[in-house]
Amino acid sequence: MNHQSALTAYIAAFVAELVHAGIKDVVVSPGSRSTPMAMVMAEHPGLNLHIHVDERSAAFFALGIAKATGKPAAILCTSGTAAANYFPAIVEARYSRVPLLVLTADRPHELRDVGAPQAIDQIDLYGKHVKWFNEMALPEEAADMIRYVRTVCARAASVAIQAPAGPVHLNFPFREPLIPDLENDRLFELPERAEGYVSVQVGSRTLAKEDFERIAAVLEKHEKGIIVCGQLGNKEFAGKVEQLAEALGYPVLADPLSQLRSATNPGDWIVDAYDAFLRFEEAKSILKPEVVIRFGAMPVSKALGIFLKENRNALQFVVDGGGGWLDPHALSTEMVYCDEALFCEGLLQHIQGRQGSGFSDRWLKMNGLAKAAMEAEMNRDELNESFVFRQLSELLPEGASLFVGNSMPIRDLDSFFWKTNKRIKVMANRGANGIDGVTSSALGASLYAAPMYLVLGDLTFFHDMNGLIAAKQYGLDLTVILINNNGGGIFSFLPQSGQAKNFERLFGTPLGLDYSHVVEMYGGKFSRVENWLQFNESIELAKEEPGLKVIEVVTDREANAADHRRLWKAVSREINKFMDMEK
Amino acid sequence: MNHQSALTAYIAAFVAELVHAGIKDVVVSPGSRSTPMAMVMAEHPGLNLHIHVDERSAAFFALGIAKATGKPAAILCTSGTAAANYFPAIVEARYSRVPLLVLTADRPHELRDVGAPQAIDQIDLYGKHVKWFNEMALPEEAADMIRYVRTVCARAASVAIQAPAGPVHLNFPFREPLIPDLENDRLFELPERAEGYVSVQVGSRTLAKEDFERIAAVLEKHEKGIIVCGQLGNKEFAGKVEQLAEALGYPVLADPLSQLRSATNPGDWIVDAYDAFLRFEEAKSILKPEVVIRFGAMPVSKALGIFLKENRNALQFVVDGGGGWLDPHALSTEMVYCDEALFCEGLLQHIQGRQGSGFSDRWLKMNGLAKAAMEAEMNRDELNESFVFRQLSELLPEGASLFVGNSMPIRDLDSFFWKTNKRIKVMANRGANGIDGVTSSALGASLYAAPMYLVLGDLTFFHDMNGLIAAKQYGLDLTVILINNNGGGIFSFLPQSGQAKNFERLFGTPLGLDYSHVVEMYGGKFSRVENWLQFNESIELAKEEPGLKVIEVVTDREANAADHRRLWKAVSREINKFMDMEK
C-alpha cells in the first residue's frame, strides 16, 4: 500500500462526502498533524475554509455559522491542547442544540501515551458533551475503507442535525509523512455513488391522533391558559404557535430568542413585557394560569421562572421535539416529545376555537400598561443600558440580525426589546450562558445573517477579543455595541452587592481597559458615544460603512441598577392604579 | 440545619485545610455560583487570591505558579463553560506533571440536566485528564461532614503532588442563597486538629540494593554510554546526575529544560549542541552508544530522537520516578520506576569509577567544535532568531527565569542556548507543547521566579493576549521578547513549505497585527528593535524598569529557515574537517 496514495484517497473521499452531506464551512486552525485534511479541504471548490489561529474562537465562529444556517459547520485542528480549546464551544453547542462537526487530527496509536510530543489522549476527549464520538481508522484506500469513511461522514452529519442537534467528534489518526498528493485533477471524483454515499432522512417526532384529541380536550376545558416560548431552533414554529394561541385564546409569553417578538407575525397574542409586571404580587394575583404550554428553552426572565414555580399546581405541558427534559423547576405534568410545529398543527385540527377571555385580556392589558409605564419613564437624557435596547428595536434595519451577550445584555433585551414588525433575527449563546466566545459566534453568524449587530458588556468583549481577528482577516461586517460599565454589571443585582467588602475585587472586577487600542489593532472603527444623538448617528453611520465598527456606551454599574429599579417602580405604580380601577 | 451556617462552616473548613495542605495561591474567575467559596477564600490571610476574568488564561496562570513552586496552585470558577475553559491548562498540567487543584462550583443535583441556566454536566468534566475527580457533598456542618471535607482537601492536594504530579478536580454543588456568614472572627478556627486534619507523607520510589548492583554491573561493562536528560521536575537530580556521569565516564546530553545547561554545576560532561551535530551521518557514525540512560521527558531535539531510533539496539534504561511510559520510539530495554535522584545515588554506591574514554572524548570534542562553528557563523549584523538565544545567555542576569514558547523558540533555545554558569531557570509548557496559555504561564511563574523573561513567537503571543491583563492588574514584572515573523515560522521547516499552493493561507497564517496597540492597552512598554545594539539596550533597560516590557524582534520566516540551514552547514564543514584529521 502506498502511504501517500492511501492518505489522499481516504481524506478526499471524506471531504467529498462532507460536501454531499451539506457542509459548506470549515473553520481550520493551523497545525502540523492536521496537514493532510487541511490541504485536501483547501482543494475542494464546495468548501469555504476559514482560518483561525485561536481554536477557542474558531469553534465559536463555527458555532455562529451553524446557528445562522441550521446546518452543521465543521472545525479542524491539530493534536494536543488545540483540541482542548474547542471544549467551551462544544459544551455550548450541546446545550443550545447546535450541530457541529469536530474534526481533530491525532497521532497514530503507536505514538499515544508514550511521551511523544503534542500527543494527548483524544479518545472521548469531550466526554458526554458530544452526541457521538468516533475514533477513525488509519487511512487506507481499499474500497471497503473508502465506503467506511464516507458512511461515517454522512452518519456524523446526520447525528449532528437530528433533534436535539449537537456536536459530533471524529478523531483522525494520521501517520507521517503528512503531505497528500494534490496533483490529481480528479481528487474528489468518487468511484461509486458519485452524488454521495448515503443520504439520511431524518424524521420528526409527532403524536398519534388520539393524543392530540386528548390534549385538545384538556385545553378546551381551561380558559386560563398561557403559552410560554423560549429559544427554539424550529423554523416552522413561529407561525403555528400564534394560530394555536388564537384558537385557544391563550396569551403567548415570548422570550426574545423565540423570534416571536421580531417578525412580521401579527403578534396580537404576544406578551413581551412579562419580565416587568411579573415582579409584582398585585399583577401575579390576577394572572394565575390553570394550564401552561411551554416550548423551547426556559425563558431568560427570572420573574417568569418564579411565577411558574408559584403556580406549580397548573397543568404544564412541556413540548420538546428534541426529547430532553427542559424543566428546571420540576413543574411539568406532561412531557410531550413532539416536533413543536407539528404539535401546534396537530392540536389545531381538534380545537373548536375560543374568542379570548377575561383572563387573556388581563394579560394583554397588563402587558400594555407595563410597556407604557417603562416607555414614559425611560431616561432619554443620559446614556443608560435599558434605553439602548429600546433604541435598537427602532434603529435596526429590516432583516438585521442581533446577537446579544449573556449576563446583563440578554436580560435587558428581554426587558426592553419589545415586539416589532421588523424581521430581526435575535441570537445568543443560551446553551450554557457563558461570557466566552460571543464575538466569534456573532462573526461566524454574520456570514449568513447580515447585517449583524452585536450588543455585549465589557467583560464579555474582553473574553473573546481574539475573535476579532476574523473580522480583520476576512473583512467581515459587524457593528458592536459595547456596553462598558467597567466590570461585571450583573453582580450589582445579586445579594453580594450589599457586601461592600471585597465586592469590587471578587465580583465588580473592573479591568480599566481602553478598548479603542484593540479595535484599532484589528483595523476597526471605534467610537465612544457621549449621548443618544451620537449613539443614533453612530448606528446610522455604521450601516453605510463596511468592516468592524465598535460603538462604546460607557455606563455606571450602580447607576444602572438604580435605573432598573426606577423603571420597575414605574411599572408597579401603573399596576396599582389599574388594580384600584378594577376594584 | 441553618443553610448559611452550614455553607459557611463547610467552606471555611475546606479553605483552612487548603492552607494547611500547603496551598498559597488561588486564581479566581468571577462568577455567581462560586460566590461562597470566593468570599470565604478572600477572608483567609494565608491565601493569595488572583482574580482573572478569562478562565483559560487563569488556569495557565495557576499552572505557571505551580511550575515555579512545585506546589499545587488552585483555580476556582463558576459553573458552565467557565469550567470548560480550564481544559487546555488541565491537559498541559497532566502531561507536564504539574500539580493543580481545580475547584468548580456547580448547581445542586436538582438543577442538573433539566435546562437550568448555566448548568452543564460537570461530573468527570475533564475525563481522563485529571488524576482524581471528586463530586463533593452538599455543604453540611455536622462534625462528620467537616471531617469529610477536610480529608478530601488534604487528599486532593496529596494526589496532585504524588509522582507523577498532575491536576485534581473537585466539583462543589452549592444551593442558593450563596452568601456565607463572614461576621464570625473565628471563621477558620478548626474544632479539632487545628493544625490540619491529616498530613500526607508521600514517599519516593527506589530500587532494592540488588537491582542497583545488577544495573551498575551492566553499566560498568560498557564504556560507550550516554546519559540523556529531558525536562524533569526533580530538584535533587541535577547535582547527582553529573556525579553519575563522572563515575561512568558517560557524556550527558542535556535538554535546556533539564536545567543542567544553566546552573553552577561544573558541566564538564554536559553536551549541549547535540541538536546540531547529530544532524550529520559523519558525526553519528563515530558516536554510536551501547548504552543509553534516559531521564525525564523526551528532549526537544528531533535530531537526537532520530539518533536514538537509529541506535535501537543499544541497551536503554528509561528512569521515571512517576511510573509513566516516556518512550515514544519503543526503545527501552529496561523501564526503571525509581526516583531519578535516588537512582543516581543508588548506582554511585556500586560503581568503581572510570576515567572517561575515547568515546566520551569524541562526544565532548564534537560538541565543542559544533558550538565553535555556529559561534563563528552567527549573523551578528542583522536581527535573526538564532542569535537571540545566543545573546540571551549573555544578557540574562544571574538568577533569572526564562520562559520559552513552543514551536520555534523552544527549538532555537535547544540549538543556541548553551551551558552557562549562571543559574537560569528555564521553563516551557512541554506537556502538550501547545501555543496556548504561554504568556499566562510565564506571568504566574513570575510571582515565584523573578526576574522573568519570556521568549515567544507572534502566534503564541496572539493566542494568549488576554493573559496580559494579569500584568496590568497586579503590576507584574515581565520582559517579553516577541519574535514576530508574522505567522507560523515552524512550518517553513516542514515538508509542506515546498508546496507554494495554499501554504501561506493554511500554515504561514500571517496575522499582520501591530502588537504595540495591545501592549499599550495593558499599560506595558513596547519597543520594536531594529538591530542588536537596540536589542541589547532594551534588555538592559528592561532590567531597571518595573512592569510589562515587550521587545519585538521582527524577522522573516524564509530568511530564518535559510539562516538555520547556513549554521547547520557550517557545523557540517567542521565535522568533515575533524573526520579528515582523524583518518
Tab-separated table of N, CA, C and O in Angstrom, chain A residues 30 35 42-43 49 54-56 81 85 87 95 114 117-118 120-121 123 128-129 179 325 327-328 432-434 436 462-463 465-466 472-473 496 499 501-502 505-507 510-512 514 517 520-522, chain B residues 30 35 42-43 49 54-56 81 85 87 95 114 117-118 121 123 128-129 179 325 327-328 432-434 436 462-463 465-466 472-473 496 499 501-502 505-507 510-512 514 517 520-522:
chain	number	residue	atom	x	y	z
A	30	PRO	N	-4.489	26.358	12.186
A	30	PRO	CA	-3.264	25.788	11.613
A	30	PRO	C	-2.561	24.849	12.582
A	30	PRO	O	-2.606	25.024	13.787
A	35	THR	N	-2.355	18.572	8.751
A	35	THR	CA	-1.921	18.985	7.412
A	35	THR	C	-2.672	18.305	6.253
A	35	THR	O	-3.194	18.989	5.376
A	42	ALA	N	-8.695	22.422	1.305
A	42	ALA	CA	-8.435	23.674	0.578
A	42	ALA	C	-8.614	23.487	-0.929
A	42	ALA	O	-8.812	24.457	-1.665
A	43	GLU	N	-8.555	22.235	-1.386
A	43	GLU	CA	-8.717	21.971	-2.828
A	43	GLU	C	-10.177	21.904	-3.255
A	43	GLU	O	-10.474	22.001	-4.437
A	49	LEU	N	-13.234	27.669	3.489
A	49	LEU	CA	-12.307	27.483	4.610
A	49	LEU	C	-12.090	28.816	5.311
A	49	LEU	O	-11.804	29.831	4.663
A	54	ASP	N	-6.717	30.938	16.897
A	54	ASP	CA	-7.143	30.621	18.270
A	54	ASP	C	-8.315	29.637	18.194
A	54	ASP	O	-9.429	29.994	17.810
A	55	GLU	N	-8.072	28.414	18.606
A	55	GLU	CA	-9.079	27.356	18.444
A	55	GLU	C	-10.339	27.631	19.256
A	55	GLU	O	-11.424	27.184	18.887
A	56	ARG	N	-10.199	28.298	20.390
A	56	ARG	CA	-11.400	28.599	21.174
A	56	ARG	C	-12.336	29.486	20.372
A	56	ARG	O	-13.527	29.211	20.242
A	81	THR	N	-3.385	20.354	22.917
A	81	THR	CA	-4.301	21.268	23.602
A	81	THR	C	-5.130	22.074	22.615
A	81	THR	O	-6.153	22.638	22.998
A	85	ASN	N	-8.989	23.388	23.423
A	85	ASN	CA	-9.520	24.746	23.307
A	85	ASN	C	-10.918	24.785	22.671
A	85	ASN	O	-11.623	25.777	22.784
A	87	PHE	N	-13.319	22.995	23.637
A	87	PHE	CA	-14.286	22.494	24.620
A	87	PHE	C	-15.414	23.477	24.962
A	87	PHE	O	-16.598	23.093	24.953
A	95	TYR	N	-25.636	22.222	24.600
A	95	TYR	CA	-26.792	22.688	25.368
A	95	TYR	C	-27.686	23.627	24.572
A	95	TYR	O	-28.848	23.788	24.909
A	114	VAL	N	2.970	7.642	25.176
A	114	VAL	CA	4.362	7.208	25.301
A	114	VAL	C	5.294	8.411	25.311
A	114	VAL	O	6.466	8.303	24.972
A	117	PRO	N	5.679	14.064	21.429
A	117	PRO	CA	5.302	15.474	21.538
A	117	PRO	C	3.878	15.734	21.045
A	117	PRO	O	3.430	15.115	20.086
A	118	GLN	N	3.208	16.658	21.701
A	118	GLN	CA	1.883	17.123	21.286
A	118	GLN	C	0.881	15.983	21.144
A	118	GLN	O	-0.030	16.057	20.318
A	120	ILE	N	-1.900	13.890	23.162
A	120	ILE	CA	-2.709	13.771	24.371
A	120	ILE	C	-3.777	12.721	24.104
A	120	ILE	O	-3.989	12.321	22.969
A	121	ASP	N	-4.432	12.296	25.131
A	121	ASP	CA	-5.465	11.270	24.965
A	121	ASP	C	-6.722	11.930	24.399
A	121	ASP	O	-7.441	12.625	25.106
A	123	ILE	N	-9.214	10.252	22.817
A	123	ILE	CA	-10.368	9.344	22.789
A	123	ILE	C	-11.399	9.868	23.790
A	123	ILE	O	-11.083	10.078	24.961
A	128	LYS	N	-19.139	13.441	27.751
A	128	LYS	CA	-20.564	13.337	27.462
A	128	LYS	C	-21.084	14.538	26.700
A	128	LYS	O	-22.271	14.645	26.446
A	129	HIS	N	-20.190	15.478	26.343
A	129	HIS	CA	-20.660	16.707	25.715
A	129	HIS	C	-20.735	16.632	24.196
A	129	HIS	O	-21.066	17.626	23.552
A	179	ILE	N	1.948	14.795	3.854
A	179	ILE	CA	1.591	15.554	2.658
A	179	ILE	C	0.776	14.688	1.697
A	179	ILE	O	1.240	13.636	1.262
A	325	TRP	N	-35.247	17.254	28.748
A	325	TRP	CA	-36.015	17.425	29.989
A	325	TRP	C	-35.805	18.864	30.467
A	325	TRP	O	-35.091	19.121	31.419
A	327	ASP	N	-36.951	21.333	32.212
A	327	ASP	CA	-37.928	21.623	33.260
A	327	ASP	C	-37.214	21.814	34.588
A	327	ASP	O	-37.321	20.978	35.489
A	328	PRO	N	-36.486	22.928	34.727
A	328	PRO	CA	-35.629	23.095	35.905
A	328	PRO	C	-36.384	23.136	37.229
A	328	PRO	O	-35.813	22.809	38.265
A	432	ALA	N	-25.254	27.377	27.583
A	432	ALA	CA	-24.626	27.385	28.906
A	432	ALA	C	-24.431	28.807	29.412
A	432	ALA	O	-23.851	29.022	30.468
A	433	ASN	N	-24.909	29.784	28.630
A	433	ASN	CA	-24.929	31.181	29.088
A	433	ASN	C	-23.561	31.747	29.435
A	433	ASN	O	-23.450	32.599	30.326
A	434	GLY	N	-22.532	31.282	28.740
A	434	GLY	CA	-21.193	31.761	29.064
A	434	GLY	C	-20.916	33.164	28.539
A	434	GLY	O	-21.614	33.661	27.646
A	436	ASP	N	-18.044	33.619	27.250
A	436	ASP	CA	-16.954	33.306	26.325
A	436	ASP	C	-17.461	33.169	24.890
A	436	ASP	O	-18.591	32.766	24.650
A	462	PHE	N	-14.109	41.516	26.429
A	462	PHE	CA	-12.733	41.173	26.799
A	462	PHE	C	-12.446	39.689	26.551
A	462	PHE	O	-11.414	39.318	26.006
A	463	HIS	N	-13.386	38.841	26.979
A	463	HIS	CA	-13.150	37.399	26.980
A	463	HIS	C	-12.793	36.871	25.587
A	463	HIS	O	-11.994	35.952	25.454
A	465	MET	N	-11.718	38.825	22.777
A	465	MET	CA	-11.096	39.816	21.884
A	465	MET	C	-10.383	39.148	20.730
A	465	MET	O	-10.361	39.672	19.618
A	466	ASN	N	-9.782	37.981	20.981
A	466	ASN	CA	-9.088	37.277	19.898
A	466	ASN	C	-10.016	36.966	18.733
A	466	ASN	O	-9.560	36.818	17.605
A	472	LYS	N	-10.903	41.165	10.911
A	472	LYS	CA	-9.807	41.765	10.156
A	472	LYS	C	-9.421	40.895	8.963
A	472	LYS	O	-9.331	41.390	7.836
A	473	GLN	N	-9.244	39.614	9.217
A	473	GLN	CA	-8.702	38.759	8.152
A	473	GLN	C	-9.678	38.565	7.006
A	473	GLN	O	-9.263	38.420	5.866
A	496	GLN	N	-24.755	39.734	46.861
A	496	GLN	CA	-23.426	40.136	47.340
A	496	GLN	C	-23.150	41.624	47.144
A	496	GLN	O	-22.210	42.156	47.731
A	499	GLN	N	-22.660	43.584	50.164
A	499	GLN	CA	-21.447	43.398	50.968
A	499	GLN	C	-20.302	44.180	50.328
A	499	GLN	O	-19.671	43.699	49.410
A	501	LYS	N	-17.388	44.735	51.294
A	501	LYS	CA	-16.077	44.122	51.453
A	501	LYS	C	-15.764	43.168	50.297
A	501	LYS	O	-16.501	42.223	50.050
A	502	ASN	N	-14.691	43.401	49.651
A	502	ASN	CA	-14.221	42.541	48.560
A	502	ASN	C	-15.134	42.514	47.343
A	502	ASN	O	-14.876	41.755	46.411
A	505	ARG	N	-13.422	43.626	44.132
A	505	ARG	CA	-12.319	42.733	43.808
A	505	ARG	C	-12.824	41.390	43.251
A	505	ARG	O	-12.323	40.891	42.244
A	506	LEU	N	-13.833	40.821	43.900
A	506	LEU	CA	-14.286	39.482	43.518
A	506	LEU	C	-15.342	39.498	42.424
A	506	LEU	O	-15.444	38.567	41.639
A	507	PHE	N	-16.177	40.534	42.415
A	507	PHE	CA	-17.329	40.498	41.513
A	507	PHE	C	-17.343	41.671	40.523
A	507	PHE	O	-17.603	41.477	39.343
A	510	PRO	N	-13.314	45.480	37.863
A	510	PRO	CA	-13.067	46.475	36.811
A	510	PRO	C	-11.722	46.209	36.143
A	510	PRO	O	-10.717	45.997	36.819
A	511	LEU	N	-11.707	46.177	34.829
A	511	LEU	CA	-10.447	45.921	34.111
A	511	LEU	C	-9.766	47.223	33.697
A	511	LEU	O	-8.565	47.239	33.470
A	512	GLY	N	-10.556	48.290	33.588
A	512	GLY	CA	-9.954	49.578	33.268
A	512	GLY	C	-9.231	49.623	31.938
A	512	GLY	O	-8.169	50.237	31.831
A	514	ASP	N	-8.909	50.506	27.870
A	514	ASP	CA	-9.378	51.362	26.784
A	514	ASP	C	-9.385	50.496	25.517
A	514	ASP	O	-8.343	50.242	24.917
A	517	HIS	N	-7.779	50.745	21.614
A	517	HIS	CA	-6.488	50.215	21.139
A	517	HIS	C	-6.676	48.933	20.351
A	517	HIS	O	-6.116	48.744	19.280
A	520	GLU	N	-8.458	49.318	17.066
A	520	GLU	CA	-7.558	49.872	16.063
A	520	GLU	C	-6.609	48.788	15.522
A	520	GLU	O	-6.364	48.693	14.319
A	521	MET	N	-6.114	47.960	16.438
A	521	MET	CA	-5.204	46.898	16.012
A	521	MET	C	-5.868	45.993	14.973
A	521	MET	O	-5.212	45.522	14.043
A	522	TYR	N	-7.154	45.752	15.149
A	522	TYR	CA	-7.858	44.883	14.205
A	522	TYR	C	-8.445	45.645	13.023
A	522	TYR	O	-9.286	45.121	12.281
B	30	PRO	N	-14.316	35.418	38.274
B	30	PRO	CA	-15.579	35.855	38.878
B	30	PRO	C	-16.774	35.085	38.317
B	30	PRO	O	-16.795	34.689	37.157
B	35	THR	N	-19.662	32.058	44.377
B	35	THR	CA	-19.652	33.149	45.355
B	35	THR	C	-19.222	32.730	46.761
B	35	THR	O	-18.329	33.348	47.342
B	42	ALA	N	-11.392	34.877	50.226
B	42	ALA	CA	-10.894	36.255	50.329
B	42	ALA	C	-10.651	36.656	51.777
B	42	ALA	O	-9.908	37.594	52.062
B	43	GLU	N	-11.271	35.931	52.707
B	43	GLU	CA	-11.093	36.254	54.132
B	43	GLU	C	-9.826	35.643	54.716
B	43	GLU	O	-9.379	36.048	55.783
B	49	LEU	N	-5.125	35.619	46.610
B	49	LEU	CA	-6.142	35.479	45.573
B	49	LEU	C	-5.741	36.299	44.354
B	49	LEU	O	-5.396	37.475	44.475
B	54	ASP	N	-10.664	35.772	32.378
B	54	ASP	CA	-10.625	34.741	31.341
B	54	ASP	C	-10.110	33.438	31.959
B	54	ASP	O	-8.936	33.310	32.297
B	55	GLU	N	-10.991	32.463	32.058
B	55	GLU	CA	-10.647	31.233	32.774
B	55	GLU	C	-9.530	30.456	32.083
B	55	GLU	O	-8.779	29.730	32.736
B	56	ARG	N	-9.448	30.555	30.770
B	56	ARG	CA	-8.371	29.843	30.083
B	56	ARG	C	-7.023	30.384	30.548
B	56	ARG	O	-6.130	29.620	30.925
B	81	THR	N	-19.603	26.956	31.004
B	81	THR	CA	-18.433	26.906	30.120
B	81	THR	C	-17.196	27.507	30.759
B	81	THR	O	-16.086	27.261	30.298
B	85	ASN	N	-13.338	26.188	29.937
B	85	ASN	CA	-12.183	26.995	29.547
B	85	ASN	C	-10.895	26.582	30.263
B	85	ASN	O	-9.805	26.927	29.833
B	87	PHE	N	-9.860	23.621	30.441
B	87	PHE	CA	-9.406	22.327	29.894
B	87	PHE	C	-7.985	22.363	29.315
B	87	PHE	O	-7.174	21.474	29.618
B	95	TYR	N	0.147	16.404	31.377
B	95	TYR	CA	1.282	15.852	30.629
B	95	TYR	C	2.613	16.440	31.056
B	95	TYR	O	3.651	15.846	30.814
B	114	VAL	N	-31.723	19.646	33.517
B	114	VAL	CA	-33.143	19.974	33.417
B	114	VAL	C	-33.314	21.348	32.789
B	114	VAL	O	-34.327	22.014	33.004
B	117	PRO	N	-30.324	27.420	33.872
B	117	PRO	CA	-29.303	28.250	33.236
B	117	PRO	C	-27.901	27.950	33.762
B	117	PRO	O	-27.723	27.661	34.943
B	118	GLN	N	-26.948	28.013	32.854
B	118	GLN	CA	-25.529	27.871	33.191
B	118	GLN	C	-25.225	26.568	33.915
B	118	GLN	O	-24.326	26.495	34.745
B	121	ASP	N	-23.037	19.411	32.497
B	121	ASP	CA	-22.664	18.189	33.209
B	121	ASP	C	-21.191	18.287	33.599
B	121	ASP	O	-20.308	18.145	32.760
B	123	ILE	N	-19.713	16.426	36.020
B	123	ILE	CA	-19.182	15.170	36.569
B	123	ILE	C	-18.161	14.620	35.573
B	123	ILE	O	-18.475	14.444	34.400
B	128	LYS	N	-10.218	11.738	31.466
B	128	LYS	CA	-9.017	11.056	31.944
B	128	LYS	C	-7.869	12.039	32.181
B	128	LYS	O	-6.766	11.605	32.502
B	129	HIS	N	-8.129	13.331	31.983
B	129	HIS	CA	-7.027	14.285	32.096
B	129	HIS	C	-6.815	14.825	33.494
B	129	HIS	O	-5.957	15.673	33.701
B	179	ILE	N	-24.647	33.453	49.840
B	179	ILE	CA	-23.810	34.354	50.650
B	179	ILE	C	-23.439	33.690	51.980
B	179	ILE	O	-24.308	33.298	52.746
B	325	TRP	N	5.383	6.026	30.892
B	325	TRP	CA	5.983	5.255	29.802
B	325	TRP	C	6.470	6.247	28.747
B	325	TRP	O	5.877	6.406	27.686
B	327	ASP	N	8.477	6.802	26.279
B	327	ASP	CA	9.336	6.091	25.331
B	327	ASP	C	8.661	6.032	23.973
B	327	ASP	O	8.227	4.977	23.519
B	328	PRO	N	8.585	7.185	23.294
B	328	PRO	CA	7.796	7.252	22.064
B	328	PRO	C	8.301	6.347	20.947
B	328	PRO	O	7.526	5.954	20.089
B	432	ALA	N	2.080	19.242	26.494
B	432	ALA	CA	1.389	19.001	25.228
B	432	ALA	C	1.879	19.962	24.156
B	432	ALA	O	1.356	19.980	23.046
B	433	ASN	N	2.883	20.786	24.502
B	433	ASN	CA	3.552	21.644	23.513
B	433	ASN	C	2.621	22.617	22.800
B	433	ASN	O	2.839	22.940	21.631
B	434	GLY	N	1.597	23.086	23.496
B	434	GLY	CA	0.648	23.995	22.861
B	434	GLY	C	1.200	25.399	22.697
B	434	GLY	O	2.162	25.791	23.364
B	436	ASP	N	-0.881	27.724	23.308
B	436	ASP	CA	-1.861	28.421	24.142
B	436	ASP	C	-1.327	28.660	25.557
B	436	ASP	O	-0.543	27.889	26.076
B	462	PHE	N	-0.144	36.017	20.254
B	462	PHE	CA	-1.539	36.301	19.907
B	462	PHE	C	-2.502	35.431	20.708
B	462	PHE	O	-3.505	35.905	21.239
B	463	HIS	N	-2.184	34.138	20.796
B	463	HIS	CA	-3.119	33.176	21.380
B	463	HIS	C	-3.509	33.546	22.811
B	463	HIS	O	-4.646	33.336	23.230
B	465	MET	N	-3.115	36.725	24.386
B	465	MET	CA	-3.025	38.162	24.700
B	465	MET	C	-3.836	38.505	25.938
B	465	MET	O	-3.448	39.367	26.719
B	466	ASN	N	-4.964	37.820	26.122
B	466	ASN	CA	-5.782	38.095	27.301
B	466	ASN	C	-5.010	37.875	28.603
B	466	ASN	O	-5.334	38.459	29.626
B	472	LYS	N	-1.182	43.876	34.013
B	472	LYS	CA	-1.726	45.198	34.305
B	472	LYS	C	-2.348	45.245	35.700
B	472	LYS	O	-2.059	46.117	36.502
B	473	GLN	N	-3.183	44.258	35.974
B	473	GLN	CA	-3.951	44.326	37.226
B	473	GLN	C	-3.076	44.157	38.459
B	473	GLN	O	-3.366	44.722	39.503
B	496	GLN	N	5.581	20.720	3.910
B	496	GLN	CA	4.593	21.494	3.160
B	496	GLN	C	5.148	22.834	2.674
B	496	GLN	O	4.536	23.470	1.804
B	499	GLN	N	5.353	23.276	-0.951
B	499	GLN	CA	4.124	23.421	-1.725
B	499	GLN	C	3.625	24.859	-1.630
B	499	GLN	O	2.962	25.216	-0.656
B	501	LYS	N	1.312	26.350	-3.055
B	501	LYS	CA	-0.144	26.492	-3.108
B	501	LYS	C	-0.755	26.425	-1.707
B	501	LYS	O	-0.576	25.451	-0.973
B	502	ASN	N	-1.505	27.412	-1.373
B	502	ASN	CA	-2.199	27.457	-0.089
B	502	ASN	C	-1.275	27.495	1.136
B	502	ASN	O	-1.753	27.440	2.260
B	505	ARG	N	-1.790	30.540	3.365
B	505	ARG	CA	-3.142	30.562	3.902
B	505	ARG	C	-3.328	29.534	5.021
B	505	ARG	O	-3.885	29.832	6.078
B	506	LEU	N	-2.828	28.317	4.790
B	506	LEU	CA	-3.074	27.249	5.757
B	506	LEU	C	-2.029	27.180	6.856
B	506	LEU	O	-2.329	26.775	7.974
B	507	PHE	N	-0.785	27.532	6.536
B	507	PHE	CA	0.283	27.309	7.505
B	507	PHE	C	1.003	28.587	7.905
B	507	PHE	O	1.264	28.822	9.073
B	510	PRO	N	-0.199	34.613	8.215
B	510	PRO	CA	0.219	35.925	8.712
B	510	PRO	C	-0.974	36.696	9.262
B	510	PRO	O	-2.012	36.771	8.617
B	511	LEU	N	-0.848	37.228	10.465
B	511	LEU	CA	-1.963	37.966	11.066
B	511	LEU	C	-1.840	39.471	10.808
B	511	LEU	O	-2.815	40.195	10.873
B	512	GLY	N	-0.604	39.924	10.557
B	512	GLY	CA	-0.410	41.337	10.225
B	512	GLY	C	-0.850	42.288	11.318
B	512	GLY	O	-1.410	43.346	11.038
B	514	ASP	N	-0.216	44.826	14.572
B	514	ASP	CA	0.758	45.682	15.253
B	514	ASP	C	0.488	45.568	16.751
B	514	ASP	O	-0.454	46.151	17.281
B	517	HIS	N	-0.318	48.189	19.974
B	517	HIS	CA	-1.622	48.634	20.465
B	517	HIS	C	-2.019	47.905	21.743
B	517	HIS	O	-2.448	48.493	22.722
B	520	GLU	N	0.118	48.667	24.751
B	520	GLU	CA	-0.263	49.967	25.318
B	520	GLU	C	-1.546	49.849	26.129
B	520	GLU	O	-1.672	50.402	27.225
B	521	MET	N	-2.503	49.094	25.601
B	521	MET	CA	-3.766	48.934	26.323
B	521	MET	C	-3.529	48.351	27.716
B	521	MET	O	-4.193	48.715	28.677
B	522	TYR	N	-2.582	47.459	27.823
B	522	TYR	CA	-2.311	46.836	29.118
B	522	TYR	C	-1.275	47.605	29.938
B	522	TYR	O	-0.764	47.088	30.930
